[in-house]
Tab-separated table of C-alpha atoms in Angstrom:
chain	number	residue	atom	x	y	z
A	248	MET	CA	2.739	-1.621	49.453
A	249	ILE	CA	0.750	-3.403	46.861
A	250	ARG	CA	2.703	-4.627	43.900
A	251	PHE	CA	1.278	-5.690	40.574
A	252	LEU	CA	3.269	-6.970	37.660
A	253	VAL	CA	2.388	-7.451	34.077
A	254	LEU	CA	4.441	-8.523	31.126
A	255	VAL	CA	3.765	-6.392	28.116
A	256	LEU	CA	4.733	-7.874	24.787
A	257	PHE	CA	5.412	-5.127	22.333
A	258	THR	CA	3.807	-5.962	19.003
A	259	GLY	CA	6.253	-6.353	16.185
A	260	SER	CA	9.164	-6.780	18.518
A	261	ALA	CA	10.563	-9.631	20.517
A	262	ALA	CA	11.360	-7.152	23.267
A	263	ALA	CA	9.289	-7.446	26.410
A	264	GLN	CA	8.838	-4.750	28.981
A	265	GLU	CA	7.653	-5.088	32.543
A	266	VAL	CA	5.052	-2.556	33.560
A	267	THR	CA	4.306	-2.327	37.256
A	268	VAL	CA	1.741	-0.551	39.404
A	269	ASP	CA	3.468	0.184	42.689
A	270	PRO	CA	1.397	2.708	44.657
A	271	PRO	CA	3.042	4.760	47.415
A	272	GLU	CA	1.149	4.976	50.696
A	273	ASP	CA	-1.803	7.321	50.385
A	274	GLY	CA	-0.737	10.693	51.762
A	275	SER	CA	2.969	9.878	51.690
A	276	VAL	CA	3.699	12.357	48.893
A	277	SER	CA	3.761	16.141	49.328
A	278	ARG	CA	1.387	18.405	47.450
A	279	ALA	CA	4.331	20.013	45.649
A	280	GLU	CA	5.586	16.623	44.496
A	281	GLY	CA	2.067	15.706	43.490
A	282	LEU	CA	1.627	18.863	41.448
A	283	ALA	CA	4.985	18.283	39.767
A	284	ALA	CA	3.902	14.752	38.888
A	285	TRP	CA	0.609	16.114	37.572
A	286	GLU	CA	2.484	18.457	35.229
A	287	ARG	CA	4.151	15.431	33.655
A	288	VAL	CA	0.837	13.552	33.527
A	289	HIS	CA	-0.624	16.555	31.747
A	290	ASP	CA	2.267	16.547	29.269
A	291	VAL	CA	1.173	13.024	28.366
A	292	VAL	CA	-2.604	13.369	28.296
A	293	SER	CA	-2.459	16.625	26.324
A	294	HIS	CA	-0.021	15.136	23.807
A	295	PRO	CA	-1.566	14.598	20.353
A	296	ARG	CA	-1.098	10.812	20.573
A	297	CYS	CA	-3.533	10.851	23.496
A	298	ALA	CA	-5.661	13.990	23.143
A	299	ASN	CA	-6.506	13.581	19.455
A	300	CYS	CA	-8.947	10.791	20.275
A	301	HIS	CA	-10.041	12.233	23.654
A	302	VAL	CA	-12.251	14.770	21.910
A	303	GLY	CA	-15.537	16.349	22.903
A	304	ALA	CA	-19.158	15.843	21.984
A	305	ASP	CA	-18.642	16.741	18.326
A	306	ASN	CA	-17.117	13.237	18.040
A	307	ILE	CA	-14.537	14.416	15.506
A	308	PRO	CA	-11.056	12.883	15.990
A	309	MET	CA	-8.078	15.101	15.289
A	310	TRP	CA	-4.935	14.699	13.232
A	311	SER	CA	-1.547	16.198	13.921
A	312	GLY	CA	2.052	15.471	13.107
A	313	PRO	CA	5.140	16.830	11.434
A	314	SER	CA	3.529	17.026	8.009
A	315	TYR	CA	0.181	18.406	9.099
A	316	GLY	CA	1.104	21.851	10.414
A	317	GLU	CA	-1.759	22.858	12.670
A	318	THR	CA	-3.741	20.109	14.335
A	319	ARG	CA	-6.792	19.550	12.181
A	320	PRO	CA	-9.938	17.428	12.110
A	321	HIS	CA	-9.449	13.874	10.854
A	322	GLY	CA	-9.628	13.787	7.086
A	323	MET	CA	-12.357	12.044	5.099
A	324	PHE	CA	-15.164	13.830	6.998
A	325	ILE	CA	-14.828	11.187	9.715
A	326	SER	CA	-17.088	11.209	12.758
A	327	GLY	CA	-16.913	8.709	15.587
A	328	GLY	CA	-20.627	9.318	16.198
A	329	GLU	CA	-22.192	9.093	19.627
A	330	SER	CA	-21.114	5.455	19.653
A	331	ARG	CA	-17.529	6.805	19.562
A	332	ILE	CA	-16.591	3.835	17.318
A	333	GLY	CA	-18.103	5.240	14.138
A	334	ALA	CA	-21.025	2.806	14.211
A	335	GLU	CA	-23.456	5.447	12.920
A	336	PHE	CA	-21.298	6.225	9.893
A	337	LEU	CA	-18.005	4.606	8.936
A	338	PRO	CA	-16.642	2.406	11.726
A	339	CYS	CA	-13.116	3.335	12.784
A	340	SER	CA	-12.104	-0.276	12.236
A	341	ALA	CA	-12.839	-0.048	8.491
A	342	CYS	CA	-9.336	1.415	8.233
A	343	HIS	CA	-7.880	0.993	11.746
A	344	VAL	CA	-7.824	-2.788	11.507
A	345	THR	CA	-8.176	-4.613	14.826
A	346	LEU	CA	-5.270	-7.000	15.330
A	347	ASP	CA	-5.226	-10.221	17.259
A	348	ALA	CA	-3.083	-10.094	20.396
A	349	GLY	CA	0.565	-10.423	19.443
A	350	GLN	CA	-0.097	-9.898	15.740
A	351	SER	CA	2.351	-7.594	13.954
A	352	ARG	CA	0.909	-4.262	13.034
A	353	THR	CA	1.136	-2.692	9.608
A	354	ASP	CA	3.175	0.429	10.097
A	355	GLY	CA	4.227	3.467	8.133
A	356	PRO	CA	3.697	7.194	7.736
A	357	HIS	CA	0.060	8.202	7.218
A	358	ARG	CA	-1.200	4.678	7.663
A	359	PRO	CA	-4.117	4.272	10.057
A	360	PRO	CA	-2.661	2.995	13.331
A	361	GLN	CA	-3.575	-0.531	14.386
A	362	VAL	CA	-3.888	-1.954	17.886
A	363	ALA	CA	-5.316	-5.127	19.382
A	364	LEU	CA	-8.533	-3.356	20.446
A	365	ASP	CA	-11.236	-1.887	18.229
A	366	TRP	CA	-10.147	1.646	17.378
A	367	ARG	CA	-12.406	4.251	19.008
A	368	LEU	CA	-12.701	7.621	20.610
A	369	ALA	CA	-12.450	7.766	24.383
A	370	PRO	CA	-15.791	8.322	26.167
A	371	VAL	CA	-16.919	11.940	25.910
A	372	ASP	CA	-16.579	12.393	29.700
A	373	PHE	CA	-12.861	11.881	29.126
A	374	GLN	CA	-12.502	14.894	26.839
A	375	TRP	CA	-8.938	16.172	27.013
A	376	PHE	CA	-8.570	17.881	23.636
A	377	GLY	CA	-8.957	21.631	24.099
A	378	ARG	CA	-9.249	21.365	27.856
A	379	SER	CA	-6.939	23.112	30.333
A	380	SER	CA	-4.610	21.284	32.695
A	381	ALA	CA	-6.867	22.237	35.617
A	382	GLU	CA	-9.957	20.932	33.844
A	383	ILE	CA	-8.327	17.608	32.981
A	384	CYS	CA	-6.916	17.286	36.494
A	385	ALA	CA	-10.362	17.838	38.028
A	386	GLN	CA	-11.821	15.231	35.684
A	387	MET	CA	-9.194	12.623	36.460
A	388	ALA	CA	-9.513	13.255	40.193
A	389	ASP	CA	-13.265	12.620	40.104
A	390	PRO	CA	-14.207	8.905	40.009
A	391	ASP	CA	-17.633	9.920	38.696
A	392	ARG	CA	-15.831	11.016	35.539
A	393	THR	CA	-13.264	8.240	35.284
A	394	GLY	CA	-15.603	5.299	35.011
A	395	GLY	CA	-15.433	4.863	38.785
A	396	ARG	CA	-11.644	4.654	38.920
A	397	ASP	CA	-9.609	6.145	41.740
A	398	TRP	CA	-5.920	6.949	41.202
A	399	VAL	CA	-4.749	3.378	41.746
A	400	ALA	CA	-7.426	2.076	39.383
A	401	LEU	CA	-6.361	4.665	36.802
A	402	ALA	CA	-2.808	3.317	36.962
A	403	GLU	CA	-4.118	-0.237	36.701
A	404	HIS	CA	-6.174	0.815	33.695
A	405	LEU	CA	-3.007	2.053	32.001
A	406	ARG	CA	-1.229	-1.206	32.777
A	407	ASP	CA	-4.140	-3.365	31.675
A	408	ASP	CA	-4.660	-1.475	28.417
A	409	ALA	CA	-1.019	-1.984	27.611
A	410	GLY	CA	-1.332	-5.663	28.485
A	411	HIS	CA	-4.145	-5.945	25.946
A	412	GLY	CA	-2.071	-4.283	23.233
A	413	GLY	CA	-4.326	-1.236	23.317
A	414	PHE	CA	-4.178	2.488	22.806
A	415	VAL	CA	-2.021	3.427	25.789
A	416	LYS	CA	0.832	1.238	24.679
A	417	TRP	CA	0.453	2.549	21.140
A	418	GLY	CA	0.630	6.165	22.338
A	419	PHE	CA	4.124	5.591	23.648
A	420	ASP	CA	5.171	3.562	20.614
A	421	PRO	CA	3.073	4.882	17.729
A	422	GLY	CA	5.381	4.086	14.828
A	423	GLY	CA	4.860	5.625	11.427
A	424	GLY	CA	7.154	8.540	12.187
A	425	ARG	CA	4.711	9.888	14.755
A	426	ALA	CA	6.072	11.566	17.872
A	427	PRO	CA	5.392	9.336	20.891
A	428	ALA	CA	3.808	10.587	24.074
A	429	PRO	CA	6.613	11.709	26.427
A	430	TYR	CA	8.409	9.960	29.304
A	431	GLY	CA	7.290	6.372	28.619
A	432	LEU	CA	4.525	4.179	30.006
A	433	GLN	CA	6.186	3.181	33.274
A	434	ALA	CA	7.078	6.778	34.101
A	435	HIS	CA	3.521	7.830	33.306
A	436	ILE	CA	2.080	5.171	35.594
A	437	ASP	CA	4.486	6.220	38.336
A	438	ASP	CA	3.494	9.870	37.900
A	439	VAL	CA	-0.208	9.030	38.153
A	440	LEU	CA	0.508	7.145	41.371
A	441	THR	CA	2.649	9.961	42.798
A	442	TRP	CA	-0.084	12.486	42.002
A	443	GLY	CA	-2.683	10.189	43.536
A	444	ALA	CA	-0.730	9.532	46.717
A	445	ALA	CA	-0.457	13.294	47.157
A	446	GLY	CA	-4.252	13.505	47.209
A	447	THR	CA	-4.777	14.178	43.452
A	448	PRO	CA	-3.956	17.885	43.804
A	449	CYS	CA	-4.932	20.263	41.023
A	450	GLU	CA	-3.793	23.830	40.451
A	451	THR	CA	-7.252	25.152	41.213
A	452	GLY	CA	-7.190	23.667	44.687
A	453	GLY	CA	-8.388	20.104	43.987
B	91	MET	CA	-4.639	-19.729	5.413
B	92	ARG	CA	-8.292	-20.399	4.631
B	93	LEU	CA	-10.334	-17.738	2.916
B	94	THR	CA	-13.736	-17.725	1.246
B	95	VAL	CA	-13.952	-15.239	-1.606
B	96	ASN	CA	-17.285	-14.633	-3.290
B	97	GLY	CA	-18.517	-17.967	-2.003
B	98	THR	CA	-15.511	-20.031	-3.071
B	99	GLU	CA	-13.218	-21.506	-0.422
B	100	HIS	CA	-9.472	-21.237	-0.869
B	101	GLU	CA	-6.457	-22.685	0.913
B	102	LEU	CA	-3.468	-20.374	0.552
B	103	ASP	CA	0.150	-20.386	1.613
B	104	VAL	CA	1.012	-16.734	2.133
B	105	GLU	CA	3.031	-14.676	4.580
B	106	PRO	CA	0.868	-13.662	7.564
B	107	ASP	CA	1.585	-9.975	7.014
B	108	MET	CA	0.705	-9.994	3.315
B	109	PRO	CA	-2.105	-7.459	2.796
B	110	LEU	CA	-5.442	-9.006	1.922
B	111	LEU	CA	-5.397	-6.834	-1.195
B	112	TRP	CA	-2.300	-8.691	-2.385
B	113	VAL	CA	-3.850	-12.036	-1.533
B	114	LEU	CA	-6.904	-11.234	-3.606
B	115	ARG	CA	-5.178	-9.709	-6.611
B	116	ASP	CA	-1.868	-11.554	-6.831
B	117	GLU	CA	-2.649	-14.935	-5.292
B	118	LEU	CA	-6.252	-15.416	-6.412
B	119	GLY	CA	-6.454	-13.196	-9.485
B	120	VAL	CA	-9.466	-11.314	-8.158
B	121	THR	CA	-8.611	-8.000	-9.791
B	122	GLY	CA	-11.878	-6.094	-9.405
B	123	VAL	CA	-10.458	-4.849	-6.126
B	124	LYS	CA	-8.042	-2.009	-6.894
B	125	TYR	CA	-4.781	-0.736	-5.455
B	126	GLY	CA	-4.937	3.014	-4.970
B	127	CYS	CA	-2.689	4.278	-2.195
B	128	GLY	CA	-1.857	1.305	0.036
B	129	ILE	CA	-2.408	3.355	3.205
B	130	ALA	CA	-6.211	3.517	3.551
B	131	GLN	CA	-6.357	7.060	2.282
B	132	CYS	CA	-8.422	6.425	-0.855
B	133	GLY	CA	-10.831	3.495	-0.424
B	134	ALA	CA	-10.167	1.944	-3.859
B	135	CYS	CA	-9.475	-1.444	-2.231
B	136	THR	CA	-12.722	-1.593	-0.236
B	137	VAL	CA	-14.136	-5.112	0.130
B	138	HIS	CA	-16.571	-6.703	2.547
B	139	LEU	CA	-14.834	-8.801	5.179
B	140	ASP	CA	-17.354	-10.879	7.110
B	141	GLY	CA	-19.974	-8.340	6.110
B	142	MET	CA	-18.008	-5.245	7.057
B	143	ALA	CA	-16.652	-2.785	4.491
B	144	MET	CA	-12.886	-2.742	5.026
B	145	ARG	CA	-9.801	-1.414	3.304
B	146	ALA	CA	-8.135	-4.570	2.003
B	147	CYS	CA	-4.731	-2.885	1.870
B	148	GLN	CA	-4.736	-2.626	5.674
B	149	VAL	CA	-5.833	-6.144	6.558
B	150	PRO	CA	-2.935	-8.546	7.178
B	151	ALA	CA	-3.638	-11.994	5.787
B	152	ALA	CA	-3.467	-13.397	9.310
B	153	ALA	CA	-6.354	-11.144	10.350
B	154	ALA	CA	-8.494	-12.520	7.520
B	155	GLU	CA	-7.982	-16.200	8.426
B	156	GLY	CA	-11.258	-18.045	7.902
B	157	ALA	CA	-13.069	-14.912	6.787
B	158	GLU	CA	-15.640	-14.479	4.068
B	159	VAL	CA	-14.672	-11.831	1.546
B	160	LEU	CA	-17.004	-10.189	-0.939
B	161	THR	CA	-15.581	-8.241	-3.870
B	162	ILE	CA	-17.234	-6.473	-6.784
B	163	GLU	CA	-17.168	-9.747	-8.731
B	164	GLY	CA	-19.487	-11.375	-6.217
B	165	LEU	CA	-21.670	-8.462	-5.186
B	166	GLY	CA	-24.667	-9.338	-7.332
B	167	GLY	CA	-24.250	-13.033	-6.772
B	168	GLY	CA	-22.152	-13.377	-9.899
B	169	ASP	CA	-24.866	-13.379	-12.554
B	170	ALA	CA	-27.102	-10.486	-11.598
B	171	LEU	CA	-26.444	-6.860	-10.796
B	172	HIS	CA	-26.827	-5.633	-7.242
B	173	ALA	CA	-29.230	-2.711	-6.864
B	174	VAL	CA	-26.277	-0.408	-6.282
B	175	GLN	CA	-24.599	-1.565	-9.491
B	176	ARG	CA	-27.871	-1.041	-11.401
B	177	ALA	CA	-28.200	2.465	-9.961
B	178	TRP	CA	-24.586	3.180	-10.874
B	179	ILE	CA	-25.376	2.361	-14.505
B	180	ASP	CA	-28.663	4.261	-14.496
B	181	GLU	CA	-26.993	7.369	-13.072
B	182	GLN	CA	-23.901	6.910	-15.282
B	183	VAL	CA	-21.733	7.450	-12.216
B	184	ALA	CA	-18.382	6.245	-13.480
B	185	GLN	CA	-15.971	8.375	-15.459
B	186	CYS	CA	-12.591	6.640	-15.513
B	187	GLY	CA	-14.008	3.964	-13.211
B	188	TYR	CA	-10.896	3.072	-11.243
B	189	CYS	CA	-12.342	3.871	-7.802
B	190	GLN	CA	-15.833	2.644	-8.538
B	191	ALA	CA	-15.565	-0.941	-7.281
B	192	GLY	CA	-14.594	0.416	-3.879
B	193	GLN	CA	-17.279	3.084	-4.045
B	194	ILE	CA	-19.955	0.521	-4.910
B	195	LEU	CA	-18.954	-1.886	-2.142
B	196	GLN	CA	-18.888	0.936	0.403
B	197	ALA	CA	-22.302	2.119	-0.810
B	198	ALA	CA	-23.741	-1.414	-0.668
B	199	TRP	CA	-22.561	-1.731	2.929
B	200	LEU	CA	-24.077	1.649	3.766
B	201	LEU	CA	-27.471	0.541	2.478
B	202	GLU	CA	-27.282	-2.701	4.433
B	203	THR	CA	-26.818	-0.717	7.621
B	204	SER	CA	-28.993	2.277	6.757
B	205	PRO	CA	-31.737	1.664	4.191
B	206	ALA	CA	-32.647	5.345	3.758
B	207	PRO	CA	-29.512	7.382	4.366
B	208	SER	CA	-29.554	11.170	4.520
B	209	ASP	CA	-27.164	13.256	2.443
B	210	GLU	CA	-25.049	13.853	5.541
B	211	GLU	CA	-24.906	10.130	6.281
B	212	ILE	CA	-23.886	9.402	2.709
B	213	ASP	CA	-21.164	12.030	2.876
B	214	ARG	CA	-19.899	10.757	6.241
B	215	VAL	CA	-19.704	7.152	5.064
B	216	MET	CA	-18.494	7.741	1.521
B	217	SER	CA	-15.898	10.475	2.082
B	218	GLY	CA	-13.181	7.894	2.694
B	219	ASN	CA	-13.603	6.771	-0.916
B	220	LEU	CA	-11.893	9.264	-3.182
B	221	CYS	CA	-12.713	9.854	-6.841
B	222	ARG	CA	-10.267	11.887	-8.890
B	223	CYS	CA	-12.914	12.369	-11.572
B	224	GLY	CA	-15.190	14.085	-9.061
B	225	THR	CA	-18.201	11.858	-9.526
B	226	TYR	CA	-19.447	12.566	-6.020
B	227	PRO	CA	-22.809	14.166	-6.974
B	228	ARG	CA	-23.659	11.166	-9.125
B	229	ILE	CA	-22.511	8.778	-6.393
B	230	ARG	CA	-24.897	10.448	-3.965
B	231	ALA	CA	-27.743	10.334	-6.497
B	232	ALA	CA	-27.097	6.677	-7.250
B	233	ILE	CA	-27.125	5.761	-3.561
B	234	HIS	CA	-30.492	7.449	-3.120
B	235	ALA	CA	-31.774	5.633	-6.210
B	236	ALA	CA	-30.472	2.274	-5.026
B	237	ALA	CA	-31.949	2.856	-1.582
B	238	ALA	CA	-35.342	3.525	-3.149
B	239	ALA	CA	-35.059	0.445	-5.352
B	240	LEU	CA	-34.140	-1.777	-2.418
B	241	ARG	CA	-37.018	-0.412	-0.329
B	242	GLU	CA	-39.457	-1.111	-3.153
B	243	GLY	CA	-38.045	-4.619	-3.428
């Protein structure tokens, strides 16, 4: 077993949380266990804290939350543009201020979230919003559509993003009265690894 | 913290999480920048931070350490009007005027990055700056006029 360890300092809190990537042996997990883990992964990636910025080629981020009713396009006629950082129009960071590592975020309902990376949409190949579980599963199982990452590298990506104070960590601790993505970061990493060790099974036979 | 505002350097002793908007208005007396909502929903507090149009209410003082800030007071260099300000007067954009400093700074940034913006581009960039008086058609006209003036030099 390979074991990685990272110390994640949660911004605005003295609390520290260890996040580990501890992959099971490839093939050591049953398909049924893998599919069950995928269902939990899908619960996370389809959650508004994640999917709202994993949008398609229209480059329009989404808003949702207790006071919004139906999920709706980001207010203010915002477009992330093909740059996915708003460079063609209004950069995301005009409102979503980029913090230095360890810097306390400004928090509160309806405030633009802040992380220690430049706010952005995920690459369009990573569209999750509006996609089915099977479609997202096929995408995440295909290194050509994950920036070359296999299942272990996906888990490492989650760990490393959290270590940089990025979007993944924020999704599980969004503040501002927003519902966090379910299960927690460590459980999500473990589920990705369980799904991967089972051969990245998808409901459509992947 | 160190901060340069409209070309003048300042040394300030403020809490690191104090919003830049507070630093400007309450610590330095630079009151052209306006408080509107405090949550980046209206754009009234727009300033240029190291050349980038930003909502000053969202920038913690610590994130502005060493930065150069431009507000409406410094936009034309102090003595002259910027082309956007001139166009604003020519088009008689303002009604109550409260949001206009933010509108003008956002528009000036737009023209620095896109010298001949389309209507869609203007709407995309300017829609984060709200105007309760509904001056949007005149804002769009003034941006086109300022763009033309800047192109003609």
